[in-house]
Coordinates of C-alpha atoms (C1' of nucleotides) in Angstrom, one line a residue:
Chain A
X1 CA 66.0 103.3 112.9
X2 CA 66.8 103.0 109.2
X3 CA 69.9 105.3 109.6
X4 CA 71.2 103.5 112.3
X5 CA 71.0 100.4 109.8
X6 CA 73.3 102.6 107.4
X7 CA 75.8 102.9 110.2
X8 CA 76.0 99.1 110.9
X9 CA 79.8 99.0 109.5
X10 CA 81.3 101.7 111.5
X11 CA 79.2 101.0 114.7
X12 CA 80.1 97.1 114.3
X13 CA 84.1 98.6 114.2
X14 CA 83.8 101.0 116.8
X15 CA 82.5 98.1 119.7
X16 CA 85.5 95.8 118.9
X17 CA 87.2 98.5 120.7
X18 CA 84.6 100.4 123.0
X19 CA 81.5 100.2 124.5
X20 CA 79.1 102.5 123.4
X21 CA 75.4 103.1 124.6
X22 CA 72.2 103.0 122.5
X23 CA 72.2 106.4 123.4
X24 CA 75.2 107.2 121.8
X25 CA 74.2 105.1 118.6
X26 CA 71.0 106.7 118.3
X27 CA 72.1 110.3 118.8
X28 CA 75.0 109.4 115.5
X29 CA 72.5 107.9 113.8
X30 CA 70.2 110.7 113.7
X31 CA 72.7 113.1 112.8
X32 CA 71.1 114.1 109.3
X33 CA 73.4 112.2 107.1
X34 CA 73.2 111.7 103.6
X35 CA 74.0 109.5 101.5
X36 CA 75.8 109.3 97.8
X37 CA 77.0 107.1 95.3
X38 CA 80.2 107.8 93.8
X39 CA 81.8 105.9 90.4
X40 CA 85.3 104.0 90.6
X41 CA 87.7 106.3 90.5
X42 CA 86.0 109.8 91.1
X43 CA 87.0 112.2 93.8
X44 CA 85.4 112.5 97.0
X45 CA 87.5 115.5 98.2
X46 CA 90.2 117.4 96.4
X47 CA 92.8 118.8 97.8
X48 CA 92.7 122.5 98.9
X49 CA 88.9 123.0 98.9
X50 CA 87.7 124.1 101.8
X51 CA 86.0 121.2 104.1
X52 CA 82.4 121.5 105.3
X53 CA 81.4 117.4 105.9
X54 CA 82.9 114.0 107.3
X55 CA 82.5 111.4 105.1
X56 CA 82.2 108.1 106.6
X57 CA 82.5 105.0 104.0
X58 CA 79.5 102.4 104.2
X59 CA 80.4 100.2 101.2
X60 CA 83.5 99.6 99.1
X61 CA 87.3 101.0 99.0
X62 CA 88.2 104.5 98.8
X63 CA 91.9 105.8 99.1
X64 CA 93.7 109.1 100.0
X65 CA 96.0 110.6 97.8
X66 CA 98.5 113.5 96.7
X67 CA 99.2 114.5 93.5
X68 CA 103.1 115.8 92.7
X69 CA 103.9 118.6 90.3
X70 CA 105.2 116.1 87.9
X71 CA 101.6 114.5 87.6
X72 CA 103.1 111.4 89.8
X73 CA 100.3 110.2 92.7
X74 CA 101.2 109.0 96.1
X75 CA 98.6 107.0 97.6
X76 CA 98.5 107.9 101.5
X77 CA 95.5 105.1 102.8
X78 CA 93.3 102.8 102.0
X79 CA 90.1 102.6 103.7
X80 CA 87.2 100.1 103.9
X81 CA 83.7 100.4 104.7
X82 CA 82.9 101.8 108.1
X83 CA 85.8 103.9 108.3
X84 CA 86.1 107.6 108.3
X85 CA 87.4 109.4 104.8
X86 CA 88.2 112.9 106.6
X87 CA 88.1 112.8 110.1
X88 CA 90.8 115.7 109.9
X89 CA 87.9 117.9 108.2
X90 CA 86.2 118.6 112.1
X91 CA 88.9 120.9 112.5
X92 CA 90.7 121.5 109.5
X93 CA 89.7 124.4 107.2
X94 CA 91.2 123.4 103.8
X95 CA 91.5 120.0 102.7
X96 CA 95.3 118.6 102.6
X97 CA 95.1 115.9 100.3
X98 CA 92.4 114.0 97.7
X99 CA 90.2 111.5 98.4
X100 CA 88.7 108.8 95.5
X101 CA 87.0 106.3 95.3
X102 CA 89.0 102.8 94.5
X103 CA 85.5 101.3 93.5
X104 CA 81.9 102.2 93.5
X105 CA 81.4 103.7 96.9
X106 CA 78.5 104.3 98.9
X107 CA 79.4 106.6 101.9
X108 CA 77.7 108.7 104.3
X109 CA 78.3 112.8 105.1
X110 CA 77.7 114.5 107.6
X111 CA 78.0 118.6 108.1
X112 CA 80.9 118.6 110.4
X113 CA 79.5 121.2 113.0
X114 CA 76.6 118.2 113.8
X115 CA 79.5 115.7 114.2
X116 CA 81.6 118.4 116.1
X117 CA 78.1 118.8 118.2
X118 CA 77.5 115.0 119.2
X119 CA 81.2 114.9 119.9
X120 CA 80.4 117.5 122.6
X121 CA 78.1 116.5 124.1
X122 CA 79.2 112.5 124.2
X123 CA 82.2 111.7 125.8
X124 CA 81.9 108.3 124.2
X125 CA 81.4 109.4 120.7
X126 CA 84.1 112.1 121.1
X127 CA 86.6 109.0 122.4
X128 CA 85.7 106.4 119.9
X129 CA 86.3 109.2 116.9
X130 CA 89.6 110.8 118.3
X131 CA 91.1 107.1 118.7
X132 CA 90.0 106.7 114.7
X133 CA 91.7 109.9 114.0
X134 CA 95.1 108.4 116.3
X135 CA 95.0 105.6 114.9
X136 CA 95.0 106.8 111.3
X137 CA 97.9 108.7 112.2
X138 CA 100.0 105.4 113.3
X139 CA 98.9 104.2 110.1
X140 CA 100.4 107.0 108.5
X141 CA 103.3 106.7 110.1
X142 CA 104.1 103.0 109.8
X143 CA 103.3 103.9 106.1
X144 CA 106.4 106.9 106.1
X145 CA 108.6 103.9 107.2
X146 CA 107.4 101.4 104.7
X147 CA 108.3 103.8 101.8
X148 CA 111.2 105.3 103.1
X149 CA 112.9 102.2 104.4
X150 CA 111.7 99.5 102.8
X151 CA 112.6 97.5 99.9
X152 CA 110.2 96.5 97.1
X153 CA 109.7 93.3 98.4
X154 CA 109.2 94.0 101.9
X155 CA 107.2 97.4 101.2
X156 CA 104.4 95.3 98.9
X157 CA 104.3 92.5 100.8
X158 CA 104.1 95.1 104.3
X159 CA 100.9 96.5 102.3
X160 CA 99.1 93.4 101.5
X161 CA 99.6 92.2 105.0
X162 CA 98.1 95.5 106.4
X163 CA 94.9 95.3 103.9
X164 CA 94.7 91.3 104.9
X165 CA 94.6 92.2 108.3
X166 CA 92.2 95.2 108.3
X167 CA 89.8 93.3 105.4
X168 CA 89.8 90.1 108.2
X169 CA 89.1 92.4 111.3
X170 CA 86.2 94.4 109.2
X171 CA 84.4 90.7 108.4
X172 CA 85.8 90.9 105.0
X173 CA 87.3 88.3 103.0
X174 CA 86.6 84.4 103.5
X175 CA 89.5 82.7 105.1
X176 CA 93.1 83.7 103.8
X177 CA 91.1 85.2 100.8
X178 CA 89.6 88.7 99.9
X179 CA 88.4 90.7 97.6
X180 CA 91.1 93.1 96.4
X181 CA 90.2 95.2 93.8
X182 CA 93.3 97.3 93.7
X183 CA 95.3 97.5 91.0
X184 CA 99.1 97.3 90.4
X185 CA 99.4 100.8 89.5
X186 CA 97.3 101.5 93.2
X187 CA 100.0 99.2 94.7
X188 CA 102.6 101.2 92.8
X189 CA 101.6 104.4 93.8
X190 CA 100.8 103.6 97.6
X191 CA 104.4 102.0 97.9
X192 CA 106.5 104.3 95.9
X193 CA 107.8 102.2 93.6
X194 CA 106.3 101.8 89.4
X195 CA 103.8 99.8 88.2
X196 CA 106.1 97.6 86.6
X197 CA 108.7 97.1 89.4
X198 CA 105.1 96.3 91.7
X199 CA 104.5 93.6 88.5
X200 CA 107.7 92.0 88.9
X201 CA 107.9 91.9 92.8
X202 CA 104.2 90.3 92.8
X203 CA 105.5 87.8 90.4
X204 CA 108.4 87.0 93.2
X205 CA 105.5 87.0 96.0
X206 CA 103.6 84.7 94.0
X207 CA 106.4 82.3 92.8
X208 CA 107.7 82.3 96.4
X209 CA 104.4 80.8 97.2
X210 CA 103.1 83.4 99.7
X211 CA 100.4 84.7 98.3
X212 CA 97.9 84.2 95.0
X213 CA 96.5 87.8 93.4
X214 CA 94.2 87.3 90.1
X215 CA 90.8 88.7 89.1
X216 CA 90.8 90.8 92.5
X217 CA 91.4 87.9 94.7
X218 CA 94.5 88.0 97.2
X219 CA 95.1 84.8 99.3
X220 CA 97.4 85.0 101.6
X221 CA 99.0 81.7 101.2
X222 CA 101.9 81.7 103.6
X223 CA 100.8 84.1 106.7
X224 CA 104.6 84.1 108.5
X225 CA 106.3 84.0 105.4
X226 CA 104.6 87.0 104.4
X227 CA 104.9 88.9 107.3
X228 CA 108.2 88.1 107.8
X229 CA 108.7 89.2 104.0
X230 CA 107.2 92.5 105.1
X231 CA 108.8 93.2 108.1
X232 CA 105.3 93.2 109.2
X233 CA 104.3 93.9 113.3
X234 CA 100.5 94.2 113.5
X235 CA 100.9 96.5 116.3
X236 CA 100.7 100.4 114.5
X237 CA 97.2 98.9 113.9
X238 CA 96.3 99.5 117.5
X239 CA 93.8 96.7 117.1
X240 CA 93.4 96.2 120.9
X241 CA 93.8 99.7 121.1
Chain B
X1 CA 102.0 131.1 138.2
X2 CA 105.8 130.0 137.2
X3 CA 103.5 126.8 135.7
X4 CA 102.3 129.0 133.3
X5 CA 106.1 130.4 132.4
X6 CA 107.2 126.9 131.6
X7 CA 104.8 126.5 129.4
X8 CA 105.0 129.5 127.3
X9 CA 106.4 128.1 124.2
X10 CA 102.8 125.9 124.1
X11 CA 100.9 129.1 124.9
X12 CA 102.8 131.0 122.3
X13 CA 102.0 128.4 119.6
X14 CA 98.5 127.8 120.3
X15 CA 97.7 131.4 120.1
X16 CA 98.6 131.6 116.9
X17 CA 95.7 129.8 115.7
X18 CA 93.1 130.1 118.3
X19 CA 91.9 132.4 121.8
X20 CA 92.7 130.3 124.6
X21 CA 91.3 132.3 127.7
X22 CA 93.4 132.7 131.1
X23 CA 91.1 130.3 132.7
X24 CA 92.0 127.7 130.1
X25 CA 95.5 128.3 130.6
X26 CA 95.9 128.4 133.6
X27 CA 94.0 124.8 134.2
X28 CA 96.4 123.9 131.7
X29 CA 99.8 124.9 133.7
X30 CA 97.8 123.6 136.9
X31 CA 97.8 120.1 135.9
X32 CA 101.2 119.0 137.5
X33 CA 103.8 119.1 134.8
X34 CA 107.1 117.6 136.4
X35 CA 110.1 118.5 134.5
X36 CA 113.0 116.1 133.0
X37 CA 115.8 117.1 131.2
X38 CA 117.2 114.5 128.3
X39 CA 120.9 114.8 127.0
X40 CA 121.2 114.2 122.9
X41 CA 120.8 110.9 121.9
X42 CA 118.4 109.8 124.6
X43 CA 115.2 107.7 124.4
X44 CA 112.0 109.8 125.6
X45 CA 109.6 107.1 124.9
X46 CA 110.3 103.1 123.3
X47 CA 107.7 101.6 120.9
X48 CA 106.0 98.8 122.7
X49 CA 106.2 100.4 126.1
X50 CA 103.1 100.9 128.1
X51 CA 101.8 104.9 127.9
X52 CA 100.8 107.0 131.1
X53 CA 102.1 110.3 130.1
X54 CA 102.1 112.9 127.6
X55 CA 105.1 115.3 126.7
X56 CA 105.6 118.5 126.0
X57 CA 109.0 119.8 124.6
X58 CA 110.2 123.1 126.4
X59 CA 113.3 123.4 124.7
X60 CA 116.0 121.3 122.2
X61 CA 115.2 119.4 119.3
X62 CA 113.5 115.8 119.3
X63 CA 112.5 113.4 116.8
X64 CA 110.0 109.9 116.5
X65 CA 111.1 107.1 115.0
X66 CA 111.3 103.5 114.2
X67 CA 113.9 100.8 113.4
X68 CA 113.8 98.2 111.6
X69 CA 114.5 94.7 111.7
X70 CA 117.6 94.9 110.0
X71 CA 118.8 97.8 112.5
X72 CA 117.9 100.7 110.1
X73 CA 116.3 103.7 111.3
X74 CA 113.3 105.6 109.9
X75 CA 112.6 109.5 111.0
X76 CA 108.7 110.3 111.0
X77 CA 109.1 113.6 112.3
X78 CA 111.0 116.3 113.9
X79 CA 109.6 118.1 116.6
X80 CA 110.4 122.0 118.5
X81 CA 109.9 123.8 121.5
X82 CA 106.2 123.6 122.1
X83 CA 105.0 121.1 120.3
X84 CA 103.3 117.7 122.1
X85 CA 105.8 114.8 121.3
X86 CA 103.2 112.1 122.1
X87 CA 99.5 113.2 121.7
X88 CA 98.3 109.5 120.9
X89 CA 99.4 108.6 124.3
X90 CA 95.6 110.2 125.4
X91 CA 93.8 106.8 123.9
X92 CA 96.7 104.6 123.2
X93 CA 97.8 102.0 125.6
X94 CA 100.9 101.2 123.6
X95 CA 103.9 103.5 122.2
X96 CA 103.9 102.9 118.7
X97 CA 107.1 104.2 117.9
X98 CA 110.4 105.8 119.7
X99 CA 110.8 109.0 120.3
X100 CA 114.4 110.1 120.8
X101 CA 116.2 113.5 121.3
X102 CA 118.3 115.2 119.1
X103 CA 119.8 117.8 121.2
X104 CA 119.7 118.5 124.8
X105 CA 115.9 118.1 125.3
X106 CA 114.0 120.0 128.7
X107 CA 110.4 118.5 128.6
X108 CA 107.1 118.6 131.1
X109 CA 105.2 115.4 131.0
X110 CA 101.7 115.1 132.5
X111 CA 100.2 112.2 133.5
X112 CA 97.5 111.4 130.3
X113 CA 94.7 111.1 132.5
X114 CA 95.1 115.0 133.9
X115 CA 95.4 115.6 130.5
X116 CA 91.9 113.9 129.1
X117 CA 90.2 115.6 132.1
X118 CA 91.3 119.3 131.2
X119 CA 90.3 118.2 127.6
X120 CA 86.8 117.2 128.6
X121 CA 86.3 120.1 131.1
X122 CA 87.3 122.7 128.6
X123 CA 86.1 122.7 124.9
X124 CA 89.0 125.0 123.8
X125 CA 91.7 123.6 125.1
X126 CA 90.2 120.2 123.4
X127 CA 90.2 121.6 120.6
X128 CA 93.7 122.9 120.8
X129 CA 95.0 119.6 121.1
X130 CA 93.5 117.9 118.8
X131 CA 94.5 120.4 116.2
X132 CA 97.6 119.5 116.9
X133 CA 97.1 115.9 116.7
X134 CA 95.4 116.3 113.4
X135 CA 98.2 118.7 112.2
X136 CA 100.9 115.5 113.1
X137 CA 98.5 113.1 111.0
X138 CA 99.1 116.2 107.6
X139 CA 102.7 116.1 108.4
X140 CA 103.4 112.4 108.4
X141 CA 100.8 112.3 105.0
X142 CA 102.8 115.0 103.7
X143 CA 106.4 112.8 104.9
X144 CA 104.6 110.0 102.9
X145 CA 104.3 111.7 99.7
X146 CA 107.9 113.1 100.4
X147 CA 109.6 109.5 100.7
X148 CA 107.4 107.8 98.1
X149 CA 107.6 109.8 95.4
X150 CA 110.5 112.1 95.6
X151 CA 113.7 111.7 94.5
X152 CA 117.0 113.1 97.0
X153 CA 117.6 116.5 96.1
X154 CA 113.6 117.1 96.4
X155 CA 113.3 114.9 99.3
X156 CA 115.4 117.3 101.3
X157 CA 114.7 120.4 99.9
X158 CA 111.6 119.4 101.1
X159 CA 112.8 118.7 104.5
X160 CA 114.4 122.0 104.8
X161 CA 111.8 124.0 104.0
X162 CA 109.1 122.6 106.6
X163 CA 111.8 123.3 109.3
X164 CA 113.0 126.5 108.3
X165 CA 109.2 127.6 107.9
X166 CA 108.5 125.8 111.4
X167 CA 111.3 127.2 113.5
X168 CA 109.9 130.4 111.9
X169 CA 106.3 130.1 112.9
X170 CA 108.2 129.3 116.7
X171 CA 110.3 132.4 116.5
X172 CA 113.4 130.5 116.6
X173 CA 115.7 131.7 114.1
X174 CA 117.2 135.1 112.5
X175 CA 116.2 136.1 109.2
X176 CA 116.4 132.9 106.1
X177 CA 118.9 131.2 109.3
X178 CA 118.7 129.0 111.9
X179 CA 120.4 126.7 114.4
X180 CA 120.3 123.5 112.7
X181 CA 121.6 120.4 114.7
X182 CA 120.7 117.8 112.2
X183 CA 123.4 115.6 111.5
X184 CA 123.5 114.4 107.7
X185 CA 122.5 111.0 108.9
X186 CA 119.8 112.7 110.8
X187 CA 118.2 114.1 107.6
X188 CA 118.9 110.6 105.7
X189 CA 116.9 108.7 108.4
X190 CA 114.1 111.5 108.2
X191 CA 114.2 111.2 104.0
X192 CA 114.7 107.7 103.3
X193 CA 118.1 108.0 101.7
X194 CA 121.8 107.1 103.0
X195 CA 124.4 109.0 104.9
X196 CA 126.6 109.8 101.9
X197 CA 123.7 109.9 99.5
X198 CA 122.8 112.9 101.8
X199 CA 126.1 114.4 101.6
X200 CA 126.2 114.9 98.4
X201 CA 122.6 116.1 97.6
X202 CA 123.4 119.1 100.2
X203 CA 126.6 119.5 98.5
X204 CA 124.6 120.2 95.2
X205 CA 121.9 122.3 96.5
X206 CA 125.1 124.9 98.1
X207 CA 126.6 124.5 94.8
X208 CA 123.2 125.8 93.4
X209 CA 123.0 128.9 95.9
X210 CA 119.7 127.7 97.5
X211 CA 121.3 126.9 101.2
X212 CA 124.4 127.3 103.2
X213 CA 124.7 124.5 106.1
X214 CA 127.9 124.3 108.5
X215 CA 128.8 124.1 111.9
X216 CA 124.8 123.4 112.6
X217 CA 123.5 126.6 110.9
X218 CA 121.3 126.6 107.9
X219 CA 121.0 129.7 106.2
X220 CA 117.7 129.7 103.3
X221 CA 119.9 131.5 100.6
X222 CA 116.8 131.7 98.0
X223 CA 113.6 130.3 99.7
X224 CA 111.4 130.4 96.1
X225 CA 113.8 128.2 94.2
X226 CA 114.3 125.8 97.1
X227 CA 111.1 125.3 97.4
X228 CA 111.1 124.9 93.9
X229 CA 113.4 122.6 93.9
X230 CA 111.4 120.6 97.2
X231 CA 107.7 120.9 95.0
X232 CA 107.1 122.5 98.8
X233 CA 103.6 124.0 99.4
X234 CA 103.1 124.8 102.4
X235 CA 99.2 124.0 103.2
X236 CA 99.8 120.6 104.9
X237 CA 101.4 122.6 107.8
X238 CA 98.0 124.4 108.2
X239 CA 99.6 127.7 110.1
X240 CA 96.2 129.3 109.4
X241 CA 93.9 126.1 110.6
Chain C
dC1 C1' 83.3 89.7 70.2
dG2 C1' 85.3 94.0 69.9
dT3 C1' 87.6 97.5 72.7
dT4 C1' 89.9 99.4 76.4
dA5 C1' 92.2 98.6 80.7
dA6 C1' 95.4 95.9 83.1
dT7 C1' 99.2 92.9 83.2
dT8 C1' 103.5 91.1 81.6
dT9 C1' 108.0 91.1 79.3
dG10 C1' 112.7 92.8 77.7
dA11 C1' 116.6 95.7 77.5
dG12 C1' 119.2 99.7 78.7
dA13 C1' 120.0 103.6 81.7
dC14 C1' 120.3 105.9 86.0
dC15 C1' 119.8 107.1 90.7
dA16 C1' 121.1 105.7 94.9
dT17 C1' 123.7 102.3 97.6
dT18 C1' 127.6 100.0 99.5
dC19 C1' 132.1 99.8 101.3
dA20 C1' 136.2 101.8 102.5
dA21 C1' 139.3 105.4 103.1
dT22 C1' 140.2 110.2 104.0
dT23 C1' 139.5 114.8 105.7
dT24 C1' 137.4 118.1 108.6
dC25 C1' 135.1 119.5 112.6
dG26 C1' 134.0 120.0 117.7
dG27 C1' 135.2 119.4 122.0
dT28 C1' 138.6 118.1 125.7
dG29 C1' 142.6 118.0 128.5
dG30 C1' 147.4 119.2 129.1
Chain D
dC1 C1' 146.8 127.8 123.1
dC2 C1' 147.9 123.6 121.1
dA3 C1' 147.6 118.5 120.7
dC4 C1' 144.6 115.1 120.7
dC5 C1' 140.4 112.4 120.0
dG6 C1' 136.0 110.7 118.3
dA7 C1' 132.2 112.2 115.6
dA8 C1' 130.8 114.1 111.4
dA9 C1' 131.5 115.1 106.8
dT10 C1' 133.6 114.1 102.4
dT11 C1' 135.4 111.5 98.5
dG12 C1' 136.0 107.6 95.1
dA13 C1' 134.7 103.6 92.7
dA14 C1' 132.0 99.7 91.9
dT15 C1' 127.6 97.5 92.5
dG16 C1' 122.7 97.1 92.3
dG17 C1' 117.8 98.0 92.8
dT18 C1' 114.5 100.4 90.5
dC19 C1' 113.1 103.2 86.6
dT20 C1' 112.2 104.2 81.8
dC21 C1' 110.4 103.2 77.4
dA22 C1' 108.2 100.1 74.3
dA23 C1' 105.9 96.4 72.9
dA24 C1' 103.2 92.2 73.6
dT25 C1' 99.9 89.6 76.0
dT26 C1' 96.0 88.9 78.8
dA27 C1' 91.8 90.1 81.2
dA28 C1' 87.6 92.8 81.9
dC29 C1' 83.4 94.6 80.2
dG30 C1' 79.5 96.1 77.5

DNA sequence: CGTTAATTTGAGACCATTCAATTTCGGTGG
DNA sequence: CCACCGAAATTGAATGGTCTCAAATTAACG
């Protein structure tokens, strides 16, 4: 039962939402996945390769992102351990987009025909990955409104509420605090705007007193203010599903 | 079998990327679609709002959105003739979003329970559906890059060319032109950019010979340089899987 | 403790917005 | 078929949020 060890984060996730039997567990578990190791910043999937695994993240952040003709990046996600990198792969023959690591990750892979498989044959399983999959798509979504009709202010401070949120519900972070080991050029790129304009609205943030970011710690100083900053409704998160 | 007629637009789509047999089918039409009919401007679905059902456009133009606290309105996509408007509804208790129509709308909605019983009887017509769902998720990632790091003329350049190659794929249009009743606020609310903002940009792109667009027709004057001028590739749409 | 990455600061330019007014278009009734 | 109406599109001018480019400062790491 080692591997079912290795799956603690995403089975922990998956039963604040649903109940799923040891059965269930134990036939995910013993998939056959794999492990790796991957460096900050290297890619975990590049865009237009064709897909063969899922990738499920077991330890550290990991992002998704599109690279523009002009060499400009858009970040996409975030993601934190026990969440699923490329659930789109089951299906999908050619991936869309990149995926890299935002720190040293360990994650897990899986072939997708054995996750395709176990999803077949357990109604369960096959619920508790599709609502991943829905949910990432609200994410997405909220995220198209956050760029497109948001100011700086509100779209950064929208972000950092999401990640707050998300870090808190995953058993990360100590309080109002986290580790946040994004940088402002990651903040940049996943709300559109430039690494110096993200400087210069953190800078408001802080001096507003709503949050504190340094050394890759984010406190959330002033919850309401912030979300109210952000124009921020917890409910794209689909928490309670 | 006039169940099966109705939904001929979905049948025509899915074929395209995968063998549905007639038994599939036709436990698809069986399910008890009711029909409604929506005039332009009309809400299909309110963010916050309980789900039960699942729609399925037959005909007209619709469109998901969100507004904002201060009143403003974000597009997250637009949607055709045979396309699911609300696929999250399977596992979501609660509309994330609105979902509004643009023209004159004819839809069938099925209650979501039918729906996830079909999809756990028969493997094929799951996996039809969630292709779709995981098609939505490429399309709003792809609407994410397209807001966050694209400036007005590419932003709807971009927007142009995923319609005109969508009402393609549908078999709505004739030749490089199409009906096209987007409203210029329409495409600002879909691109993140204002009403006049809008106006202008279009005015440039006739100017350069790329489009024509009056009286709600577009006409694709010179696809390659307006997708050019969109950095359009058109992989997220995954018309081959 | 040196070296590179990350953050911060300043000033100027520009893309997009705002606000208001005007013109054109689409549909309707006389 | 024309007159009318509201919606949509267009135009102008001024404002402003964000970007660009560079340089300086600070933090992270071996």
């Amino acid at each position: 039962m080692t591997e079912s060890l290795i799956l603690g984060p995403l089975f922990r996730r998956w039963s604040r939402r649903l109940a799923l039997s040891n059965d269930d567990k134990t036939a995910v578990a013993g998939l056959g996945w794999s492990r790796k190791q991957f460096q900050r910043d290297a890619y975990l999937a590049r865009e237009g390769e064709p897909t063969s695994v899922c990738t499920l993240l077991l330890d550290g952040l990991a992002y998704r992102q599109k690279i523009l003709s002009d060499g400009s990046r858009q970040i996409i996600s975030f993601h934190i351990a026990g969440e699923f990198l490329d659930l789109q792969n089951c299906l999908l023959e050619v991936a869309d987009h990149n995926v890299q690591a935002l720190t040293r990750c360990n994650i897990a892979v899986v072939p997708k025909e054995l996750l395709l498989e176990v999803m077949n044959d357990r109604p369960n399983v096959r619920r508790a990955i599709w609502l991943d999959a829905l949910i990432d798509a609200s994410v997405f979504r909220e995220w198209v409104v956050n760029v497109g009709r948001r100011d700086a202010k509100q779209r950064i401070a929208h972000l950092l509420c999401e990640l707050a949120l998300r870090l808190k519900a995953a058993g990360l972070g100590d309080g109002p605090m986290f580790d946040f080991p994004l940088t402002q050029e990651h903040i940049a790129d996943a709300t559109g705007l430039t690494a110096v304009h993200t400087n210069r609205t953190l800078q408001a943030l802080r001096k507003a007193g709503l949050i504190s970011l340094n050394s890759s710690k984010l406190s959330i100083l002033d919850w309401d203010a912030l979300a109210e900053a952000g124009d921020f409704s917890e409910r794209y998160l689909h928490h309670s599903v």
